[in-house]
Short mmCIF file of C-alpha atoms and ligand atoms in Angstrom, two decimals:
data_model
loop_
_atom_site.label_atom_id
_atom_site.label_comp_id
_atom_site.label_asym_id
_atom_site.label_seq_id
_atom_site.Cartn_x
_atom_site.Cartn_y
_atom_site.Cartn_z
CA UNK A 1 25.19 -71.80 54.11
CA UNK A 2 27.11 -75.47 55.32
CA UNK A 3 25.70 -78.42 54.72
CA UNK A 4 25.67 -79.36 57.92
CA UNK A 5 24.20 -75.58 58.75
CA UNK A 6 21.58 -75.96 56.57
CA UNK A 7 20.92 -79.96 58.65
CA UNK A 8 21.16 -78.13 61.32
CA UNK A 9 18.41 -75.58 61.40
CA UNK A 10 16.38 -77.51 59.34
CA UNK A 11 16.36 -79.98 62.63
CA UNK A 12 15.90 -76.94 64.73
CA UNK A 13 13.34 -75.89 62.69
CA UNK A 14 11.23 -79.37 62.86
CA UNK A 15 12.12 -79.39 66.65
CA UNK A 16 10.35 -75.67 67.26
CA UNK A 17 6.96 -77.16 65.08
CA UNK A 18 7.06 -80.16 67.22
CA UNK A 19 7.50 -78.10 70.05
CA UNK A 20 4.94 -75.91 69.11
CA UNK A 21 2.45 -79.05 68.44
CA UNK A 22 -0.26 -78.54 71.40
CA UNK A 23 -0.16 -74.22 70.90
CA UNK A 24 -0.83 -74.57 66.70
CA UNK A 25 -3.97 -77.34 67.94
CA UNK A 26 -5.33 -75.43 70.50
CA UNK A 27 -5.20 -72.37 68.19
CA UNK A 28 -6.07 -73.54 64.79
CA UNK A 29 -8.98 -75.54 66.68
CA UNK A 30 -10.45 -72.33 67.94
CA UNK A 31 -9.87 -70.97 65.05
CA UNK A 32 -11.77 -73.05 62.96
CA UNK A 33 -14.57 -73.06 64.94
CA UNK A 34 -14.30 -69.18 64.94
CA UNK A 35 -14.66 -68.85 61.07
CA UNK A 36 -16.71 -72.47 60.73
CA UNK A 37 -19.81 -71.23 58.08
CA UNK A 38 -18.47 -68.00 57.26
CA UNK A 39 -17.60 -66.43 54.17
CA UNK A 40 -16.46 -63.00 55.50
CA UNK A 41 -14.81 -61.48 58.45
CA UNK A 42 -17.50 -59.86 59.69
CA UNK A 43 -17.88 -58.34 63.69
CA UNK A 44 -19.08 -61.39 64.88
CA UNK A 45 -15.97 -62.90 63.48
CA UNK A 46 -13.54 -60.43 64.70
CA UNK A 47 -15.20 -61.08 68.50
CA UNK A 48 -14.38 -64.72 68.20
CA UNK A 49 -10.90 -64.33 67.00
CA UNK A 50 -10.36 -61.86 69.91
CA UNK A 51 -11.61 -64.94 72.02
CA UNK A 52 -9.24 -67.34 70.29
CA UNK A 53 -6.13 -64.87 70.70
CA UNK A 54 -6.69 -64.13 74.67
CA UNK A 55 -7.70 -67.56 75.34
CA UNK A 56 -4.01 -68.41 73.48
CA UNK A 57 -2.62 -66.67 76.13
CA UNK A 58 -1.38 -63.89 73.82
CA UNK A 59 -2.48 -61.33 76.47
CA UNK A 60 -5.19 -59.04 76.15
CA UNK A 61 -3.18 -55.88 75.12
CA UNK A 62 -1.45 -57.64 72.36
CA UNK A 63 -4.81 -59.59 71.19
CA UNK A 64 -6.26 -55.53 70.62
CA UNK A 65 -3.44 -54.30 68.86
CA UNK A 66 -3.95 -57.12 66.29
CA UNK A 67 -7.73 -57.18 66.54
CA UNK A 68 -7.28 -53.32 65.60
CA UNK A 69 -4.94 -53.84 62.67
CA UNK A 70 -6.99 -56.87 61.73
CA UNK A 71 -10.13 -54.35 61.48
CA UNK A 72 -8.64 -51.58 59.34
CA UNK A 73 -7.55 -54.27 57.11
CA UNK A 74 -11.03 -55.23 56.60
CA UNK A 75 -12.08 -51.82 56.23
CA UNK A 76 -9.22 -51.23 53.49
CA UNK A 77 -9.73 -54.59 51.50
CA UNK A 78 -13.72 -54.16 51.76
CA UNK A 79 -14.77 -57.93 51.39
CA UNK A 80 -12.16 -60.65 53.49
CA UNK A 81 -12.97 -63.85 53.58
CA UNK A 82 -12.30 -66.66 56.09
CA UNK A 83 -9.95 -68.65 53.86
CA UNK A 84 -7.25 -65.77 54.25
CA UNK A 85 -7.26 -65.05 58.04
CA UNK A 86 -4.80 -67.09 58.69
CA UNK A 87 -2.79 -65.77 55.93
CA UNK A 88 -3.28 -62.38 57.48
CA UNK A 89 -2.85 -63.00 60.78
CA UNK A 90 0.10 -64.24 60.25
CA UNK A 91 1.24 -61.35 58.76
CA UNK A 92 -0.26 -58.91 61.00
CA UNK A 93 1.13 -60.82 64.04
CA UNK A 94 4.65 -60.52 62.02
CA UNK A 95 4.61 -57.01 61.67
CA UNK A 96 3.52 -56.45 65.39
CA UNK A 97 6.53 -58.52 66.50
CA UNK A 98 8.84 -56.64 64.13
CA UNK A 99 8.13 -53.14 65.50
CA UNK A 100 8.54 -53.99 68.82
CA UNK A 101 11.03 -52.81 70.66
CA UNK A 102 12.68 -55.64 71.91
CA UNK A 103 14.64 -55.65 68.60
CA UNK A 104 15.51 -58.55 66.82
CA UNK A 105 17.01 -61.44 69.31
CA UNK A 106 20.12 -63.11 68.97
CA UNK A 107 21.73 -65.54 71.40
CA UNK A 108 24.39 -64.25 73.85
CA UNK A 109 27.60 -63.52 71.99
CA UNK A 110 30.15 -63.68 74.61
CA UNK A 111 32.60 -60.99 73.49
CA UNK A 112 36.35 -60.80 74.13
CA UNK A 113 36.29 -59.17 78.05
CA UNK A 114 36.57 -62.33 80.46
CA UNK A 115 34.32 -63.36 82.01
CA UNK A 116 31.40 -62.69 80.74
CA UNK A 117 28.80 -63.37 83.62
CA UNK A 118 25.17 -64.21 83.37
CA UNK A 119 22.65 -64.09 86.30
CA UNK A 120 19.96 -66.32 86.12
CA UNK A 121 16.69 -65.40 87.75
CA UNK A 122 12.80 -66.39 87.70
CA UNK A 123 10.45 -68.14 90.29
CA UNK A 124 10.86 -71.73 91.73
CA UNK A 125 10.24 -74.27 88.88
CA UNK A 126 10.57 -72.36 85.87
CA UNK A 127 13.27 -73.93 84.52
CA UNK A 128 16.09 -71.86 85.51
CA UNK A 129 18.46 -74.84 86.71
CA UNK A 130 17.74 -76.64 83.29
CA UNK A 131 18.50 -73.28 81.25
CA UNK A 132 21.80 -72.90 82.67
CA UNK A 133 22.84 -77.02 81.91
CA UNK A 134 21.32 -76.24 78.36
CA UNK A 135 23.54 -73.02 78.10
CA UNK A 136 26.28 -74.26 78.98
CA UNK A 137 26.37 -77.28 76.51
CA UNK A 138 25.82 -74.15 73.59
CA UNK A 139 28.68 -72.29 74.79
CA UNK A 140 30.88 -75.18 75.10
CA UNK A 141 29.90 -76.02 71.79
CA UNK A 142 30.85 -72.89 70.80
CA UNK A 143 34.62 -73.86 72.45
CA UNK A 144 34.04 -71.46 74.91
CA UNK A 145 35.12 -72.14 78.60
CA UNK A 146 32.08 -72.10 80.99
CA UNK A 147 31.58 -72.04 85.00
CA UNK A 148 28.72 -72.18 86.97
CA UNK A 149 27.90 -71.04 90.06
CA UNK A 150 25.41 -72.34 92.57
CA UNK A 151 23.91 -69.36 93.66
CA UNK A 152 20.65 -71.23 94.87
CA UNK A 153 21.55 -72.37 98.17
CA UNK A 154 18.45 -72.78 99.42
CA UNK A 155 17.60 -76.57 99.12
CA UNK A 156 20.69 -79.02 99.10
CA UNK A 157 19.15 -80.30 95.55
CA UNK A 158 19.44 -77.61 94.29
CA UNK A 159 23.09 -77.37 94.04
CA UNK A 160 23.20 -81.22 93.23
CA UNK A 161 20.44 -80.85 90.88
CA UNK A 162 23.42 -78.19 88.93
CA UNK A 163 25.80 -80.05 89.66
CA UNK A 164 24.01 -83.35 87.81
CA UNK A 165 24.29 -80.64 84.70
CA UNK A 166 28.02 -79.48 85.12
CA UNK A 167 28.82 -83.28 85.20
CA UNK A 168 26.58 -84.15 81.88
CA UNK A 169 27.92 -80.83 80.22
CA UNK A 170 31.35 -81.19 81.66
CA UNK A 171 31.95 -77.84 82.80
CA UNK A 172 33.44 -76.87 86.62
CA UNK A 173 31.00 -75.64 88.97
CA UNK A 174 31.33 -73.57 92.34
CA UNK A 175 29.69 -74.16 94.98
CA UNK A 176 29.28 -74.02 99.05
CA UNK A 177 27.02 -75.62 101.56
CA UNK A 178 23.33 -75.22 101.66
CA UNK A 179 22.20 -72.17 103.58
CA UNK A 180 25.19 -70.49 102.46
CA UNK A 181 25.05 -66.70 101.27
CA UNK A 182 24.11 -67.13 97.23
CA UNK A 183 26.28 -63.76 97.31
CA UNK A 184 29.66 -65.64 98.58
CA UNK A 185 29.16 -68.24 95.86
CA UNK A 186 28.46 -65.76 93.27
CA UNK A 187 32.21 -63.90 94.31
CA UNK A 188 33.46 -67.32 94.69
CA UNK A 189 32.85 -68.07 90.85
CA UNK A 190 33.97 -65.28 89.38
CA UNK A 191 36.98 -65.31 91.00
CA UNK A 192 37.65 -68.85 90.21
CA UNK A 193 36.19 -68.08 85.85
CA UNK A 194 39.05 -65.43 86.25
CA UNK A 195 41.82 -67.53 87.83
CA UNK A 196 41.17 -70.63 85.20
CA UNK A 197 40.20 -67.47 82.44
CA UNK A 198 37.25 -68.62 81.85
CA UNK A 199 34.55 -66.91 78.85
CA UNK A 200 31.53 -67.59 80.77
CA UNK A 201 30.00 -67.42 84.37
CA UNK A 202 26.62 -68.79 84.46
CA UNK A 203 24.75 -67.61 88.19
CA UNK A 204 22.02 -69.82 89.31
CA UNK A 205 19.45 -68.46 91.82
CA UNK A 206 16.95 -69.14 93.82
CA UNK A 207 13.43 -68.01 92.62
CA UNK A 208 12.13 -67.41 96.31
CA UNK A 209 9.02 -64.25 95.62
CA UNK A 210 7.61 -64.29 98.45
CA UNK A 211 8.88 -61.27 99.58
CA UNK A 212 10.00 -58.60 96.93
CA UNK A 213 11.91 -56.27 99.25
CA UNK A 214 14.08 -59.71 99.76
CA UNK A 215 14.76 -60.77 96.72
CA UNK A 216 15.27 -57.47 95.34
CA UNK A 217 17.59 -57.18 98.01
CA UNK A 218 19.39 -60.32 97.36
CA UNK A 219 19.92 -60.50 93.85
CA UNK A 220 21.41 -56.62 94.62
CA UNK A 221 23.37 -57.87 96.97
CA UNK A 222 24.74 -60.92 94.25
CA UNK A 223 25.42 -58.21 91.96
CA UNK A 224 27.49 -55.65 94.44
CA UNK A 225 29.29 -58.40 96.13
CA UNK A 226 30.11 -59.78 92.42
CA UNK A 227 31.70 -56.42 91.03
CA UNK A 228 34.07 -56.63 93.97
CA UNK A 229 35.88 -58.73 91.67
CA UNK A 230 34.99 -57.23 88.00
CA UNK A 231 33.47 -53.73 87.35
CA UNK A 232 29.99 -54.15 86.08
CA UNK A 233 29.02 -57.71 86.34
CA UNK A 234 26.37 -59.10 85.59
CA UNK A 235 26.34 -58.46 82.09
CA UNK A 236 23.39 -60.07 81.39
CA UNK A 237 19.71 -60.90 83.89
CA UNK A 238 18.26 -63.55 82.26
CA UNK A 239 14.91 -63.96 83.45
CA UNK A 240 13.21 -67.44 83.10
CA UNK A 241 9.35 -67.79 82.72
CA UNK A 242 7.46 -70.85 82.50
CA UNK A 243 5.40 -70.42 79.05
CA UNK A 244 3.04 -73.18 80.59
CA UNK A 245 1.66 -70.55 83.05
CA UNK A 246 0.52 -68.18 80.73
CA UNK A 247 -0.70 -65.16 82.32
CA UNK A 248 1.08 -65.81 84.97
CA UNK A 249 4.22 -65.87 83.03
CA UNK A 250 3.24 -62.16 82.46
CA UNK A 251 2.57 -61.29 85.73
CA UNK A 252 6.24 -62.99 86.82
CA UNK A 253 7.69 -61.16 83.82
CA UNK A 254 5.91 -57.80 85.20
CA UNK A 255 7.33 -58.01 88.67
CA UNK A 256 10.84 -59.39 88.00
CA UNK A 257 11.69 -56.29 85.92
CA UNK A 258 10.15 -53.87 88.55
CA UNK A 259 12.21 -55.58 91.29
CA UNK A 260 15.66 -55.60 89.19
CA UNK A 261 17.15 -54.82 85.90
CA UNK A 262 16.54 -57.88 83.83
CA UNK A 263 18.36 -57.52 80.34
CA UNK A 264 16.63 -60.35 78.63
CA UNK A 265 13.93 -63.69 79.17
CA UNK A 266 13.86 -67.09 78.22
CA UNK A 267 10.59 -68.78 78.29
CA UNK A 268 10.50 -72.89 78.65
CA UNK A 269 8.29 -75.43 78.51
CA UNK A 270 6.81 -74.21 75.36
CA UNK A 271 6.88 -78.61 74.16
CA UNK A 272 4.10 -79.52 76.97
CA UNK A 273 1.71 -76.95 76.85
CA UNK A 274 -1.07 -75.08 74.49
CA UNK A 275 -0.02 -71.57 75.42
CA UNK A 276 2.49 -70.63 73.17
CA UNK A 277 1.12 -67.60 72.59
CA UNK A 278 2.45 -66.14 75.19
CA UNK A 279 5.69 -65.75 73.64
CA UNK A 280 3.81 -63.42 71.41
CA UNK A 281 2.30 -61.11 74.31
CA UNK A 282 5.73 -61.26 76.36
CA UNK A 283 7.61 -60.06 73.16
CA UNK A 284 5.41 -57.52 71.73
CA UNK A 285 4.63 -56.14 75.92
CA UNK A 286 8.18 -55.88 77.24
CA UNK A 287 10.80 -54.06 76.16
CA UNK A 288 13.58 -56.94 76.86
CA UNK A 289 13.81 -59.11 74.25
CA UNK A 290 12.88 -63.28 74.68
CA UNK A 291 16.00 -64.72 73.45
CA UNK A 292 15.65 -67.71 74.27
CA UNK A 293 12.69 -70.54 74.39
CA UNK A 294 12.90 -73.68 75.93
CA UNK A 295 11.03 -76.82 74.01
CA UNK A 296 11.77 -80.38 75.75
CA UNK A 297 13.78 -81.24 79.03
CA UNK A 298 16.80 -82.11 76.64
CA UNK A 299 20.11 -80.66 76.66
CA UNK A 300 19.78 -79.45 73.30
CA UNK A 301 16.30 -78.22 73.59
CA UNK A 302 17.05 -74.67 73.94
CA UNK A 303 16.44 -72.80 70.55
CA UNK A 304 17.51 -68.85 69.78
CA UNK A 305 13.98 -66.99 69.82
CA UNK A 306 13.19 -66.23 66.05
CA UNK A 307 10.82 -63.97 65.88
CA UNK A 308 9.62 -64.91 61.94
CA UNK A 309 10.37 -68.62 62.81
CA UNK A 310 8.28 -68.80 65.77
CA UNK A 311 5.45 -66.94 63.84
CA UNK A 312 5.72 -69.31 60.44
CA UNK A 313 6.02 -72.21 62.94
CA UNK A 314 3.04 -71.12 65.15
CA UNK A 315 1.10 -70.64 61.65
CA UNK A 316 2.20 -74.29 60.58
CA UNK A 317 -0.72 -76.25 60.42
CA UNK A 318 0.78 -79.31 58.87
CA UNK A 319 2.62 -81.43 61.67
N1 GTP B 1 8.97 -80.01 78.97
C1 GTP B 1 9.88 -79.14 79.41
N2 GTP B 1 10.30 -79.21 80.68
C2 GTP B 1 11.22 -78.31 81.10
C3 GTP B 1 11.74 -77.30 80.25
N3 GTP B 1 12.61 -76.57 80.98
C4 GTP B 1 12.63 -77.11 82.22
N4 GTP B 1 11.79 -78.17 82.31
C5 GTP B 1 11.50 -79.03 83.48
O1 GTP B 1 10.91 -78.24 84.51
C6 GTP B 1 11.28 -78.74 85.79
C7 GTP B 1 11.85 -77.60 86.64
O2 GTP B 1 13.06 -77.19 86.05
P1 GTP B 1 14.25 -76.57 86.90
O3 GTP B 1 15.33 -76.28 85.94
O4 GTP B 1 14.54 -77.42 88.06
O5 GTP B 1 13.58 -75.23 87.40
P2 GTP B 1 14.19 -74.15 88.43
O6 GTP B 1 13.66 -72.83 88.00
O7 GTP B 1 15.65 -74.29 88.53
O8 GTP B 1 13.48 -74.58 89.79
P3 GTP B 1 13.93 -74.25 91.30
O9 GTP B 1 15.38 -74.60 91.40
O10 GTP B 1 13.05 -75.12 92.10
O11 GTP B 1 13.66 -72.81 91.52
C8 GTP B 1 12.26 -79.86 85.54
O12 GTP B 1 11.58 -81.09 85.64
C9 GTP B 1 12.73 -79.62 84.10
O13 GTP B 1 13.11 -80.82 83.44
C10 GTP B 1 11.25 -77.25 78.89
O14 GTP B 1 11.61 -76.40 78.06
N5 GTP B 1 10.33 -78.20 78.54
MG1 MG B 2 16.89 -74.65 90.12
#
């Protein structure tokens, strides 16, 4: 690994703990009041760490699957005390994640096809506008040649509000009056990524719900009107979810990928609130992986989901 690699993620890595700073509280707060007196995980402590997990917002199928493995542990090992739940846990929460379906993430690798075109999706205030800035800035990073498209045309700010991130990124963005058909823009900007051959297409949306037959029906229509101009596009849904809703991030997550084909999720806001673990519930419960989380309102605060660094981080007490 580079020196400067090596700064790199070691930044990255103190940027996910500080994100994580209000989750690992809330958790390791609950927890010690969970075990506070006890030797040995007994029932009584098993029932409070179920508390502590669903109360984390890890979900409550997720919080039985590691209540169950947590339970045949103690039935193996015979006498556990307090001083290594955390230790297993952590483990136990590991090994969930790392069976899951969802696979191992990695962050888009835009391959050698032109353009390679992402959809944005998720409800009003998630965080999709601030996704697609922080996206960008990675790919052009990367030296790759990014445009967006301002497929939200529902509110006028909303197209300045991308356009505000095309300027600080400095990447070219398309984009038409408000009120105009998202699907328009959404030709529109892949015709333009091809002309100036472009890598990337970035979509934004807008994250109306309201009615399910119409967004359905709109992001469809987005995606038809798109492949009028390349065969198969999108290549990627991402789907953004606001980690600061918990359950509701679930829910969102649920209904998105009933109403469309979503191909992966992002989850944001992880920096401001004490639900963290929902990352853990939305990984191990759908089978699209989270590959990406969003931790601050920065352009760089957009970190590759680890599964192993999110769970040593989570497990961090020391911040
Ligand atoms: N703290 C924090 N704030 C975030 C994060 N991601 C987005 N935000 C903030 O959340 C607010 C909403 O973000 P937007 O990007 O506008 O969300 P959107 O989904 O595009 O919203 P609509 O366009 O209204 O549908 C903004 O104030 C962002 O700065 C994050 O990871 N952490
Ligand atoms: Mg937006």
């Amino acid at each position: 690994m580079s020196f400067f690699k090596k700064i790199f993620s070691k930044e990255k890595k103190e940027t996910l703990d500080k994100g994580l700073e209000k989750s690992k509280e809330n958790f390791f707060g609950k927890l010690s009041k969970a075990v506070a007196g006890k030797s040995k995980v007994d029932d009584e402590v098993l029932d409070d760490l179920e508390e502590v997990l669903v109360t984390s917002d890890v979900g409550v199928k997720t919080t039985i699957k590691i209540i169950d493995r947590i339970e045949e542990r103690v039935a193996r090992d015979k006498y556990l005390g307090t001083s290594e739940l955390d230790k297993i846990l952590r483990e136990e929460i590991a090994g969930l994640l790392s069976e899951t379906g969802s696979g191992e993430a990695t962050d888009f690798v835009v391959p050698s096809k032109k353009p390679y075109v992402i959809m944005v999706v998720g409800v009003n205030g998630v965080g999709k506008t601030t996704t697609i800035g922080k996206l960008a800035y990675q790919f052009k990073k990367q030296g790759k040649k990014v445009v967006l498209g301002a497929g939200d045309t529902f509110r006028a700010a909303a197209i300045d509000q991308l356009q505000i991130w095309a300027d600080r990124v400095g990447v070219p963005i398309v984009k038409q009056k408000m009120g105009s058909d998202p699907a328009s823009v959404a030709f529109d900007t892949v015709q333009s990524a091809i002309k100036q051959d472009a890598d990337v297409v970035i979509i934004d949306t807008a994250g109306r719900l309201h009615n399910k037959v119409n967004l359905m029906n709109e992001l469809s229509k987005v995606k038809r009107v798109m492949q009028k101009v390349v065969d198969n596009v999108p290549d990627e849904v991402l789907l953004v979810l606001d980690g600061s809703t918990g359950q509701n991030a679930f829910e969102q997550a649920k209904q998105f990928t009933a109403a469309t084909e979503v191909t992966s999720l992002a989850v944001t806001k992880l920096d401001g609130t004490a639900k963290g673990g929902v990352v853990i519930g939305i990984s191990d419960q759908f089978q699209i992986p989270v590959k990406y989380i969003g931790v601050g309102e920065g352009i760089e605060d957009l970190q590759v989901f680890n599964k192993n660094e999110f769970v040593d981080s989570f497990f961090k007490k020391s911040i």
